[in-house]
Coordinates of C-alpha atoms in Angstrom, one line a residue:
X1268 CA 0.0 0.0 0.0
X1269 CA 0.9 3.8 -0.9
X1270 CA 2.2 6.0 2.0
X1271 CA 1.3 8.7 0.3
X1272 CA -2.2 8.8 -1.8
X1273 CA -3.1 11.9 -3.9
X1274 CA -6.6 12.7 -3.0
X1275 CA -7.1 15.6 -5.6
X1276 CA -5.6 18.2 -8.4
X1277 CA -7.6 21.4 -9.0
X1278 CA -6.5 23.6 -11.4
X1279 CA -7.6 27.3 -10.1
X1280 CA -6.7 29.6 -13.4
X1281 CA -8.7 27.7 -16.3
X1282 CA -9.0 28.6 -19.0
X1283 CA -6.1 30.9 -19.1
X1284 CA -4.2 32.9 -21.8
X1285 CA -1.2 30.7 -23.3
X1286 CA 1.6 32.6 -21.4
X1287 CA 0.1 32.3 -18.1
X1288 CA 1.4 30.6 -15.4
X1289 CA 0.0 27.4 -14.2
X1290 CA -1.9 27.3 -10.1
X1291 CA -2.3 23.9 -9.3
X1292 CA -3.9 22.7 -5.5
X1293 CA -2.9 19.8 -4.7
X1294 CA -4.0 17.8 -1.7
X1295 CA -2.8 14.7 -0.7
X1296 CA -3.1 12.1 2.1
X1297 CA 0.2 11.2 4.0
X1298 CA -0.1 7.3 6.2
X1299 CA 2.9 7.6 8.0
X1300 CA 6.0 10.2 9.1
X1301 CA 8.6 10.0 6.1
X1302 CA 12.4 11.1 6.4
X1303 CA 12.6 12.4 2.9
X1304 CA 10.7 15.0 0.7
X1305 CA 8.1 14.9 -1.8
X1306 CA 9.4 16.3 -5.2
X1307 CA 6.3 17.6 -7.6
X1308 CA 7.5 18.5 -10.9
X1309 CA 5.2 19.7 -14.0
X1310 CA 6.1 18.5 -17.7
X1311 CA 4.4 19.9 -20.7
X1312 CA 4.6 17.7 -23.9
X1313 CA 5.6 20.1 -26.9
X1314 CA 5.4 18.1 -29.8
X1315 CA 3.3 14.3 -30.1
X1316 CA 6.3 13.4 -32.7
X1317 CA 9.4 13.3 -30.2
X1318 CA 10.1 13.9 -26.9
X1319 CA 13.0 16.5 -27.3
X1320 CA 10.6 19.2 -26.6
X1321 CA 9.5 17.9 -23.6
X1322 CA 9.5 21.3 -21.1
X1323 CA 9.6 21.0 -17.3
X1324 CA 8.0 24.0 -16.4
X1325 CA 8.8 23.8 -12.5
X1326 CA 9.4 21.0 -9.7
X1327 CA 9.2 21.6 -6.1
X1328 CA 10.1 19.7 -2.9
X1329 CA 7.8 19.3 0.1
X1330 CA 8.8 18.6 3.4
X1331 CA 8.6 17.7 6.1
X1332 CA 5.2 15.3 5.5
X1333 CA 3.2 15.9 8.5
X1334 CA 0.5 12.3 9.3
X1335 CA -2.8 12.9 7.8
X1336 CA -4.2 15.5 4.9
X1337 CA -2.0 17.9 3.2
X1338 CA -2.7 20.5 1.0
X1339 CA -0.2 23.3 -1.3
X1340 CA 0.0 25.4 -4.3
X1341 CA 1.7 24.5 -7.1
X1342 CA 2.6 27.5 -9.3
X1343 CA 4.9 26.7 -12.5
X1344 CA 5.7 28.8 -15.4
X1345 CA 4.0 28.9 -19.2
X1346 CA 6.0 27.1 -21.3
X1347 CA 9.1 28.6 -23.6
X1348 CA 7.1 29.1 -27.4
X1349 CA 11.3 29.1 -28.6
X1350 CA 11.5 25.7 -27.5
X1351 CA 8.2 24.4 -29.5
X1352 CA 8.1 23.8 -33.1
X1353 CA 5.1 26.3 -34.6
X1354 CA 3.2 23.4 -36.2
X1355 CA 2.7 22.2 -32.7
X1356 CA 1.7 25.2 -30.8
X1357 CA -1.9 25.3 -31.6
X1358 CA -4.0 22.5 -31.4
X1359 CA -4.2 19.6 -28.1
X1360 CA -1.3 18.2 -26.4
X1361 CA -0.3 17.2 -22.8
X1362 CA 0.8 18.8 -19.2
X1363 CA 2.2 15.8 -16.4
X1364 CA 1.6 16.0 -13.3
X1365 CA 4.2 13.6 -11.6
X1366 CA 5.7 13.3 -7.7
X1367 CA 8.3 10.9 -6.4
X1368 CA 9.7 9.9 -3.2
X1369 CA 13.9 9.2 -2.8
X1370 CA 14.0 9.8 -6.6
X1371 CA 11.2 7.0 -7.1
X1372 CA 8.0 8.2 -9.2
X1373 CA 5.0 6.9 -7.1
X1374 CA 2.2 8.7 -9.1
X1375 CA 1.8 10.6 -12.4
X1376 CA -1.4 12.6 -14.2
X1377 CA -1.5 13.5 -17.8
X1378 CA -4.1 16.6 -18.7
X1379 CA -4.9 17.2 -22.0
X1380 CA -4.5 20.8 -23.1
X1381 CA -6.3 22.5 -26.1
X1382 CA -4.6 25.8 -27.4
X1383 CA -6.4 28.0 -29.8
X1384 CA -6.8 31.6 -31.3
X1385 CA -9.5 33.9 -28.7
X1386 CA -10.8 35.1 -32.0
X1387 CA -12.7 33.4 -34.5
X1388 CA -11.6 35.5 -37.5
X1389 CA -7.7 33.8 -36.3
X1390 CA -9.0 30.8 -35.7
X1391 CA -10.7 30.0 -38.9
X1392 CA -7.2 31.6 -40.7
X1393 CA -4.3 30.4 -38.5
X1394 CA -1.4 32.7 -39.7
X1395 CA 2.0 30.5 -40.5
X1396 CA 3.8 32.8 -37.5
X1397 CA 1.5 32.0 -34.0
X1398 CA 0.7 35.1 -32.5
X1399 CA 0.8 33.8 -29.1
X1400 CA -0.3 36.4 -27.0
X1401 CA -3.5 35.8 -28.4
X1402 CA -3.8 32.1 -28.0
X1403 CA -5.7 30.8 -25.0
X1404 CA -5.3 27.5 -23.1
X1405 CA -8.3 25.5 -21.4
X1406 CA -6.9 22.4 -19.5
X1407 CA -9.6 19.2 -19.4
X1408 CA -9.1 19.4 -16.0
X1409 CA -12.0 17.1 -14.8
X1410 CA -10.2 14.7 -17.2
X1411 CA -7.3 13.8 -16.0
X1412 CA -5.4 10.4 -16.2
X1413 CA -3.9 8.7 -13.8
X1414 CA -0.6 6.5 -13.1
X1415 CA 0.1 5.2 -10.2
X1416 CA 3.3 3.1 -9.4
X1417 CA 4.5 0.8 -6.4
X1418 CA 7.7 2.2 -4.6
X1419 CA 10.0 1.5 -1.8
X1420 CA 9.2 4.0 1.2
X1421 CA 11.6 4.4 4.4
X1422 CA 11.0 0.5 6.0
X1423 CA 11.8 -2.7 3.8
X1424 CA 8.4 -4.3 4.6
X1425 CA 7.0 -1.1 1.9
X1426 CA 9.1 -2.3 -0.8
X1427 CA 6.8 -4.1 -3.6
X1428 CA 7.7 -7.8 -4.4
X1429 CA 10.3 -8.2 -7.3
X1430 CA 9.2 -12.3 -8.1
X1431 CA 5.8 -14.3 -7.5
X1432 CA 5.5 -15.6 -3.9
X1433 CA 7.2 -19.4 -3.1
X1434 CA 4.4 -22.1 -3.5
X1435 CA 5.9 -24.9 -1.6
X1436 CA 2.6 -27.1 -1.5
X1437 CA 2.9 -27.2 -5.4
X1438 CA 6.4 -28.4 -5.1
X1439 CA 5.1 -31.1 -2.4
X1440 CA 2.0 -32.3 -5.2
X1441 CA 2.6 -35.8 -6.0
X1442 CA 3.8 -36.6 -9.7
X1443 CA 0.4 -39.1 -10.0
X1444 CA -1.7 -36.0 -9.3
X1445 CA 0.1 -33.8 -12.8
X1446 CA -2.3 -32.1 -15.1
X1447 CA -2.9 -34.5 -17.7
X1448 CA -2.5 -38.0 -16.0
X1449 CA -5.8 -39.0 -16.2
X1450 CA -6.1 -38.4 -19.7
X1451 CA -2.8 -40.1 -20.9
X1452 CA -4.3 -42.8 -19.2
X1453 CA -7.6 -42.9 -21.2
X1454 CA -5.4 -42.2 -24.8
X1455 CA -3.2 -45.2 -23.2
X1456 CA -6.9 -47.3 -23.0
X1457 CA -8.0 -45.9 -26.3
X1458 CA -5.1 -47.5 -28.1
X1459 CA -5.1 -50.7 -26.8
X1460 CA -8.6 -51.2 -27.9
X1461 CA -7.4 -50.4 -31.1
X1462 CA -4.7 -52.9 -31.1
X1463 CA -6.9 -55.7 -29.9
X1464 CA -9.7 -54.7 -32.6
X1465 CA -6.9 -55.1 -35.1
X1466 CA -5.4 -58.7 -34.1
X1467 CA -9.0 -59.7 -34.0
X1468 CA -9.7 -59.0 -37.5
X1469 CA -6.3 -60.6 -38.3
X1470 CA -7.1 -63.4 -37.1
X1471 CA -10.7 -63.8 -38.5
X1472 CA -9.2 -62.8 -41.9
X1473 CA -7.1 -66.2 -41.4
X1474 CA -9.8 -68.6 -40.2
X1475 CA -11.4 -68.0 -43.7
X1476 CA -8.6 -68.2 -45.6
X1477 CA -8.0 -64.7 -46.6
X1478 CA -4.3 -62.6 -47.2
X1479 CA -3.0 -62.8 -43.8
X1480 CA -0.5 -59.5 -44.8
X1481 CA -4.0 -57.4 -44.7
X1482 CA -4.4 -57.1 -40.7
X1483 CA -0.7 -56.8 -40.5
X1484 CA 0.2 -53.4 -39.3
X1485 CA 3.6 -53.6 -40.6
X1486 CA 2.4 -53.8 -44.2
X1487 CA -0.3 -51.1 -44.0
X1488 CA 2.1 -48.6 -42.2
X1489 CA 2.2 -46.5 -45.6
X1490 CA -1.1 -44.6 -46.6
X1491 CA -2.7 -46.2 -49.2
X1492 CA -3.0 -44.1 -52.5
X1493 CA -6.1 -43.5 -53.8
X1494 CA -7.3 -45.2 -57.5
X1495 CA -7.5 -42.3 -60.0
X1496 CA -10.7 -41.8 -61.9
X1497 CA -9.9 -42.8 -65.4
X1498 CA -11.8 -41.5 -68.6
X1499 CA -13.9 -44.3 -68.9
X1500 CA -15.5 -43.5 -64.9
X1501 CA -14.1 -45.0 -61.7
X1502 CA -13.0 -48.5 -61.0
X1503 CA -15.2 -51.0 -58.5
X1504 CA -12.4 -53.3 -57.5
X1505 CA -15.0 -54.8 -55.5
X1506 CA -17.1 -56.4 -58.4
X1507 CA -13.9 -57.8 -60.2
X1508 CA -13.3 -61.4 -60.2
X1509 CA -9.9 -62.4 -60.1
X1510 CA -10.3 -63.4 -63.9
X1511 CA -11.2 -60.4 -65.2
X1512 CA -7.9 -58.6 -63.4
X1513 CA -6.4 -61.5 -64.8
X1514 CA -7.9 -60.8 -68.6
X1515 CA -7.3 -57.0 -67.8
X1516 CA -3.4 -57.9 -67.0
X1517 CA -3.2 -59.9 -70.7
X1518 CA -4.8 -57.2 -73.0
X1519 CA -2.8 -54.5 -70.9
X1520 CA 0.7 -57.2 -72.4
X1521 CA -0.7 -57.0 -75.5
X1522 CA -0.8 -53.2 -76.0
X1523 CA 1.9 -51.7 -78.5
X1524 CA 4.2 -49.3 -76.9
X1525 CA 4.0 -45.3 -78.3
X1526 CA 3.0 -41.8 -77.2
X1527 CA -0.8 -42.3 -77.1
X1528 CA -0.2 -46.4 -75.1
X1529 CA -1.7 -46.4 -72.1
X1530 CA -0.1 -47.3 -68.6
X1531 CA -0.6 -50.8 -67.5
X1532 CA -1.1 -51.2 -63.4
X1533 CA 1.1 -53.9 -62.6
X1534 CA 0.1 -54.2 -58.6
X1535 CA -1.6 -57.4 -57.8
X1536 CA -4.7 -57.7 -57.1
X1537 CA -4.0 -58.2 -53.4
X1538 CA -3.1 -54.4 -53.1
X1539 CA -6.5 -53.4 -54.0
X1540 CA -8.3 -55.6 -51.5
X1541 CA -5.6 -54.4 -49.0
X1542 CA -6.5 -51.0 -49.7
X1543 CA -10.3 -51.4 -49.2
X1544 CA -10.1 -53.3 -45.9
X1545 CA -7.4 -50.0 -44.8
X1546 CA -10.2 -47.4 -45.8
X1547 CA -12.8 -49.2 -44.5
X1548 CA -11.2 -49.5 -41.1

């Protein structure tokens, strides 16, 4: 927890002209007696492109903290127009609000600030020059954003924690009781179903005499290719007799080689049956 809390920023001359200086009241909450001071500083933001013309328009250090509310004006000066690029004089941009403790920022708030001509006939034709002197500033004070960041105070015990706290009971779990055990254990089950399906339907392929090689895992281990559709339409393997492959084989001998011949599948009929009992499992 924060020793120090800011309760409130009230910005007392708004709108203002652009060279103007800037009134903050601050008040703030103090928890406990602190041995350092509290250094305020005000930043305004002169360009959204880079932070080279970043201003700090004042800091100031407060001290001694007395225990309980606290409450000070903050006066800091306009800006230097030398220091901000012309293109980025009118228009919105940003004023922060920080204060650290020992060097440590422990809160910061960011107030938009639109600048623009008093008059309407300079504000609907900006010159390329900014007259400044008639340019006026409203801050969006009841806007404000705010940052705040955990800090080491005076004592040890205020200092936030750099790593996660020790968990020594999940050290202690035992390794049975892992994410994920039970569920190796049902993939485990789930494939040695599988393997007992697949000796069973080796071994009823061999009690009727069929190709023992197609319930052998070994020889299905490659993915079976799938039969090309051919001119002529697809190709039931299942309504061929052995003859007809057979006959099939023959005329495909007989055919002269050239450019137009066609190519002759030379796998045995046994592949194909092989296949289907594979895609059908």
């Amino acid at each position: 927890m924060s020793v120090v809390s800011l309760l409130g920023v009230n910005v007392l001359n708004n709108p203002a002209k652009f060279t103007d200086k800037y009134d903050l009241e601050i008040t703030f909450e103090c928890l406990e007696p602190l041995e350092k001071d509290l250094e305020w500083k005000l930043t305004y933001v002169g360009s959204a492109t880079s932070d080279q013309y970043d201003q700090e328009l004042d800091s100031l250090l407060v001290g001694p903290i007395p225990v309980g509310v606290n409450k000070f004006i903050f006066e800091a000066d306009a800006p230097d127009t030398k220091r901000i690029p012309d293109a980025d004089v009118l228009g919105v941009t940003v004023v922060l609000l920080t204060c650290a403790y020992d060097g440590r920022e422990f809160v910061r708030v960011g107030y938009y600030v639109n600048n623009e001509y008093e008059s309407e006939e300079l504000a609907a034709d900006p010159p390329a020059k900014p007259i400044i002197e008639k340019i006026r500033r409203n801050v969006l004070a009841d806007k404000p954003r705010v940052t705040r960041f955990a800090i080491k105070w005076d004592s040890e015990a205020t200092a936030p924690a750099e790593f996660p706290p020790e968990q020594p009971e999940a050290d202690a779990q035992p390794d049975d009781e892992e994410y994920g055990a039970d569920e190796l254990a049902e993939e485990d089950g789930e494939d040695a179903a599988v393997d007992t399906e697949a000796n069973g339907e080796a071994s009823a392929a061999a009690a009727v005499g069929g190709d023992a090689e197609m319930g052998g895992i070994d020889e299905a281990a490659e993915p079976a290719e799938e039969d090309e559709m051919s001119e002529d339409g697809s190709v039931d393997l299942e309504n061929e007799s052995e003859d007809e492959l057979e006959e099939e084989e023959g005329e495909g001998e007989a055919v002269e080689e050239g450019d137009d011949a066609m190519e002759v599948d030379d796998k045995p009929a046994t592949d194909g049956k092989a296949a289907q009992q594979v895609m059908a499992h």
